[in-house]
Amino acid sequence: MKKLTIPDIIKRKGGEKLTVLTAYDASFARLLEAAGIDMLLVGDSLGNVLLGYESTVPVTMEEMLHHARAVRRGTSAFVVADMPFLSYQISIADAVKNAGRFYKEAGSDAVKLEGGPEVCAAVRAIVTAGMAVMGHIGLTPQTAANLGGYKVQGKDADSARKLLADAKALEEAGVFAIVMECIPDRLAKVITESVSIPTIGIGAGAGCDGQVLVTHDLLGMFDKFVPSFVKGYANLAPQIKDAVSAFKEEVRAGSYPDAKHSFSMQLDVDKLFSDEG
Ligand code: KIV
């Protein structure tokens, strides 16, 4: 599949829906590309899903780069890397330098960062330096505590107005697409119709220009917490547990490995050692 370019992605606004899924390693990246997913997101959700943190806050630049490099080795599709907490908030220089690390050290095609007007100076500087930025508004997990936890955003008039203003500010700052997380579907549709760049929804209804999910959620592999908007397209956790238990039982019973899963040899090794001994 030919890698999308930024103009290709922007042209999809209002047209064929964009598909985005998280990838954290080369083997998943290869599978998602083979299935024709448009963009792979090295999400900082890897903090919860892979690294066992309680939130995305502890995730570091080094951890993100390690996974972004692995994803790049597995795919030639369009890869977006999440900028972790405090990699773009401390100074504009830091934001540009850290975005650049994803480009130079991991071969990423774009970076994503969370927030509205407060991150627009960083977005402008990264875009001016020649890189592509995806925005992320609504439920922003890195600052979820300030939003009252992992809750739907934009339900009252003030917060709905704020989300529309956030999207317009990001568009004006130069993002090429905006993730909208946990927003009522009608508000997400209004925002989608008010900006000229694609919106990518997650828990934001069908009116967005594309959809993103955490792959482990879609596959039913992460059963610690499953948000209500996730549709499980497979339920792999029980299958994984069953397969692993079957391995354990067969090893204990001595039925694995059998002859079919062992290497044979012509030489009569028992005779060889008894002759030599
Ligand atoms: O980190 C992530 O996986 C994300 C998606 C949920 C949009 O930001």
Coordinates of C-alpha atoms and ligand atoms in Angstrom, one line a residue:
M1 CA 0.0 0.0 0.0
K2 CA 1.3 3.5 -0.9
K3 CA 2.0 5.6 2.1
L4 CA -0.4 8.6 2.5
T5 CA 1.0 12.1 2.4
I6 CA -0.3 15.1 4.4
P7 CA -2.2 16.4 1.3
D8 CA -3.7 12.9 0.7
I9 CA -4.9 12.9 4.4
I10 CA -6.4 16.4 4.1
K11 CA -8.1 15.5 0.8
R12 CA -10.0 12.7 2.6
K13 CA -12.0 15.4 4.6
G14 CA -15.6 14.6 4.1
G15 CA -14.7 11.7 1.8
E16 CA -13.6 8.1 2.4
K17 CA -13.3 7.8 6.2
L18 CA -9.7 7.6 7.6
T19 CA -8.8 4.6 9.7
V20 CA -6.2 4.9 12.5
L21 CA -5.1 2.3 15.0
T22 CA -2.4 2.2 17.7
A23 CA 0.8 0.2 17.0
Y24 CA 3.5 -0.2 19.6
D25 CA 5.8 -2.8 17.9
A26 CA 7.0 -4.1 14.5
S27 CA 4.8 -7.2 14.4
F28 CA 1.5 -5.3 15.0
A29 CA 2.6 -2.6 12.6
R30 CA 3.1 -5.2 9.9
L31 CA -0.3 -6.7 10.5
L32 CA -2.1 -3.3 10.5
E33 CA -0.5 -2.2 7.3
A34 CA -1.4 -5.5 5.7
A35 CA -5.0 -4.9 6.7
G36 CA -4.9 -1.5 4.9
I37 CA -5.1 0.8 8.0
D38 CA -4.3 4.4 6.8
M39 CA -2.3 5.7 9.8
L40 CA -0.6 3.9 12.7
L41 CA -0.4 5.8 16.0
V42 CA 2.4 5.1 18.4
G43 CA 0.1 6.2 21.2
D44 CA 1.3 7.0 24.7
S45 CA -1.5 4.7 25.7
L46 CA 1.4 2.2 25.5
G47 CA 2.0 3.4 29.1
N48 CA -1.2 1.7 30.3
V49 CA -1.4 -1.1 27.7
L50 CA 2.2 -2.3 27.6
L51 CA 4.2 -0.8 30.4
G52 CA 1.7 -1.3 33.3
Y53 CA 1.5 2.4 34.3
E54 CA -1.7 3.7 35.8
S55 CA -1.9 6.6 33.3
T56 CA 0.1 8.0 30.4
V57 CA 1.7 10.7 32.6
P58 CA 4.9 8.7 33.5
V59 CA 5.7 7.8 29.8
T60 CA 9.1 9.2 28.8
M61 CA 10.6 10.3 25.5
E62 CA 13.0 7.4 25.5
E63 CA 10.1 4.9 25.9
M64 CA 8.1 6.5 23.1
L65 CA 11.2 6.6 20.8
H66 CA 11.9 2.9 21.5
H67 CA 8.4 1.9 20.4
A68 CA 8.3 4.4 17.5
R69 CA 11.5 2.9 16.1
A70 CA 10.1 -0.6 16.4
V71 CA 6.9 0.4 14.6
R72 CA 8.9 2.1 11.8
R73 CA 10.9 -1.1 11.3
G74 CA 7.6 -3.1 10.8
T75 CA 5.8 -0.8 8.3
S76 CA 6.2 1.7 5.6
A77 CA 2.7 3.2 6.3
F78 CA 2.1 6.7 7.7
V79 CA 3.2 6.7 11.4
V80 CA 2.2 9.3 14.0
A81 CA 4.1 9.4 17.3
D82 CA 2.5 10.7 20.5
M83 CA 4.6 13.4 22.3
P84 CA 4.6 12.3 26.0
F85 CA 3.6 14.5 28.9
L86 CA 6.1 17.4 29.5
S87 CA 7.9 16.8 26.2
Y88 CA 6.2 19.9 24.6
Q89 CA 4.9 22.0 27.5
I90 CA 8.1 23.3 29.2
S91 CA 9.4 25.4 26.3
I92 CA 8.9 25.9 22.6
A93 CA 12.5 24.9 22.0
D94 CA 12.0 21.6 23.8
A95 CA 8.8 21.0 21.8
V96 CA 10.6 21.4 18.5
K97 CA 13.6 19.4 19.6
N98 CA 11.5 16.5 20.9
A99 CA 9.3 16.5 17.8
G100 CA 12.4 16.4 15.8
R101 CA 13.7 13.4 17.7
F102 CA 10.7 11.4 16.4
Y103 CA 11.5 12.4 12.9
K104 CA 15.3 11.9 13.0
E105 CA 15.6 8.9 15.4
A106 CA 12.4 7.0 14.7
G107 CA 11.5 8.0 11.1
S108 CA 8.0 9.1 12.2
D109 CA 5.8 11.0 9.7
A110 CA 4.0 13.2 12.2
V111 CA 3.7 13.9 15.9
K112 CA 0.5 14.3 18.1
L113 CA 0.1 16.4 21.1
E114 CA -2.8 17.2 23.5
G115 CA -4.5 20.5 24.2
G116 CA -6.0 23.7 22.7
P117 CA -4.8 27.3 22.6
E118 CA -2.2 26.6 25.3
V119 CA -0.2 24.3 22.9
C120 CA -0.7 26.4 19.7
A121 CA 2.7 28.2 20.0
A122 CA 4.4 24.8 20.2
V123 CA 2.3 23.5 17.2
R124 CA 3.3 26.6 15.2
A125 CA 6.9 26.2 15.9
I126 CA 7.0 22.5 15.1
V127 CA 5.1 23.1 11.8
T128 CA 7.4 26.0 11.0
A129 CA 10.4 23.7 11.5
G130 CA 8.9 21.4 8.7
M131 CA 7.1 18.8 10.7
A132 CA 3.4 17.7 10.8
V133 CA 1.3 17.9 13.9
M134 CA -2.0 16.1 14.8
G135 CA -4.0 17.8 17.6
H136 CA -5.9 16.0 20.3
I137 CA -8.9 17.6 22.2
G138 CA -11.8 16.6 24.4
L139 CA -10.7 14.0 26.9
T140 CA -6.9 14.5 27.0
P141 CA -5.5 11.6 29.1
Q142 CA -2.3 13.4 30.0
T143 CA -4.3 16.1 31.9
A144 CA -7.4 14.0 32.7
A145 CA -7.1 14.8 36.4
N146 CA -7.8 18.5 35.6
L147 CA -10.9 17.5 33.6
G148 CA -12.4 15.6 36.5
G149 CA -11.1 12.2 35.4
Y150 CA -11.8 10.1 32.3
K151 CA -15.2 11.7 31.4
V152 CA -17.1 12.7 28.4
Q153 CA -16.2 16.4 27.6
G154 CA -18.3 19.2 26.0
K155 CA -21.7 18.3 27.6
D156 CA -22.6 21.8 28.7
A157 CA -22.7 25.0 26.7
D158 CA -19.4 26.4 28.0
S159 CA -17.4 23.3 27.4
A160 CA -19.0 22.7 24.0
R161 CA -18.0 26.3 23.0
K162 CA -14.5 25.7 24.4
L163 CA -14.0 22.5 22.3
L164 CA -15.1 24.3 19.1
A165 CA -12.7 27.1 19.9
D166 CA -9.9 24.6 20.6
A167 CA -10.4 22.9 17.3
K168 CA -10.4 26.2 15.4
A169 CA -7.3 27.4 17.3
L170 CA -5.4 24.2 16.4
E171 CA -6.5 24.5 12.8
E172 CA -5.2 28.0 12.6
A173 CA -1.9 26.9 14.3
G174 CA -1.4 24.5 11.4
V175 CA -2.3 20.9 12.5
F176 CA -3.2 18.6 9.7
A177 CA -5.9 16.6 11.6
I178 CA -7.5 16.6 15.1
V179 CA -8.2 13.6 17.3
M180 CA -11.5 14.2 19.3
E181 CA -11.8 11.9 22.3
C182 CA -15.0 11.3 24.3
I183 CA -17.2 14.1 22.9
P184 CA -21.0 13.8 22.3
D185 CA -21.6 12.8 18.7
R186 CA -23.6 15.9 17.7
L187 CA -20.9 18.2 19.0
A188 CA -18.2 16.2 17.2
K189 CA -20.2 16.5 14.0
V190 CA -20.6 20.3 14.4
I191 CA -16.8 20.7 15.1
T192 CA -16.1 18.4 12.1
E193 CA -18.2 20.7 9.8
S194 CA -16.5 23.8 11.2
V195 CA -12.9 23.0 10.4
S196 CA -11.3 22.3 7.0
I197 CA -9.0 19.5 8.3
P198 CA -10.0 15.9 9.1
T199 CA -11.3 15.0 12.5
I200 CA -10.5 11.6 13.9
G201 CA -13.0 10.4 16.5
I202 CA -12.5 8.1 19.5
G203 CA -15.7 7.9 21.5
A204 CA -17.0 10.9 19.4
G205 CA -19.6 9.2 17.1
A206 CA -19.9 8.7 13.4
G207 CA -19.8 12.3 12.2
C208 CA -16.0 12.5 12.3
D209 CA -13.8 12.2 9.2
G210 CA -12.1 9.1 10.6
Q211 CA -11.9 6.8 13.6
V212 CA -9.1 5.7 15.9
L213 CA -9.0 2.9 18.5
V214 CA -6.4 1.3 20.7
T215 CA -5.7 -1.9 18.8
H216 CA -5.5 -4.0 22.0
D217 CA -9.1 -2.8 22.9
L218 CA -10.4 -3.7 19.4
L219 CA -8.9 -7.2 19.7
G220 CA -10.1 -7.8 23.3
M221 CA -6.5 -8.2 24.5
F222 CA -6.5 -5.6 27.3
D223 CA -9.2 -6.5 29.8
K224 CA -8.1 -4.2 32.7
F225 CA -10.4 -1.4 31.5
V226 CA -12.5 -1.2 28.4
P227 CA -14.2 2.1 27.6
S228 CA -17.9 1.9 26.7
F229 CA -17.3 3.3 23.1
V230 CA -15.0 0.4 22.2
K231 CA -16.4 -2.3 20.0
G232 CA -14.6 -5.6 20.5
Y233 CA -14.0 -7.0 17.0
A234 CA -12.3 -10.0 18.6
N235 CA -12.0 -11.4 22.1
L236 CA -8.4 -12.6 22.1
A237 CA -7.7 -12.5 25.9
P238 CA -9.5 -15.8 26.7
Q239 CA -8.0 -17.4 23.6
I240 CA -4.5 -16.4 24.7
K241 CA -5.1 -17.7 28.2
D242 CA -6.5 -21.0 26.8
A243 CA -3.5 -21.4 24.5
V244 CA -1.0 -20.7 27.2
S245 CA -2.8 -23.1 29.6
A246 CA -2.8 -25.9 26.9
F247 CA 1.0 -25.4 26.5
K248 CA 1.5 -25.6 30.3
E249 CA -0.6 -28.8 30.5
E250 CA 1.1 -30.6 27.6
V251 CA 4.6 -29.7 28.9
R252 CA 3.7 -31.1 32.3
A253 CA 2.1 -34.2 30.8
G254 CA 5.2 -34.8 28.5
S255 CA 3.1 -34.6 25.3
Y256 CA 4.8 -31.5 24.1
P257 CA 7.2 -31.6 22.3
D258 CA 6.3 -34.7 20.4
A259 CA 8.3 -36.3 17.5
K260 CA 6.7 -33.9 15.0
H261 CA 8.0 -30.9 16.9
S262 CA 11.5 -32.3 17.5
F263 CA 14.6 -32.6 15.3
S264 CA 15.6 -36.2 14.3
M265 CA 19.1 -37.4 13.2
Q266 CA 20.4 -40.4 11.2
L267 CA 23.3 -41.1 13.5
D268 CA 22.6 -43.6 16.3
V269 CA 23.7 -41.3 19.1
D270 CA 22.9 -43.8 21.8
K271 CA 25.3 -46.3 20.2
L272 CA 27.9 -43.6 19.6
F273 CA 28.2 -42.6 23.2
S274 CA 27.9 -46.2 24.5
D275 CA 30.8 -47.2 22.1
E276 CA 32.9 -44.2 23.2
G277 CA 32.1 -44.5 26.9
Ligands
KIV1 O1 -2.4 7.3 23.1 C1 -3.3 6.9 22.4 O2 -3.5 5.8 22.0 C2 -4.2 8.0 21.9 C3 -5.5 7.5 21.2 C4 -6.4 6.9 22.1 C5 -6.1 8.6 20.4 O3 -4.0 9.1 22.0

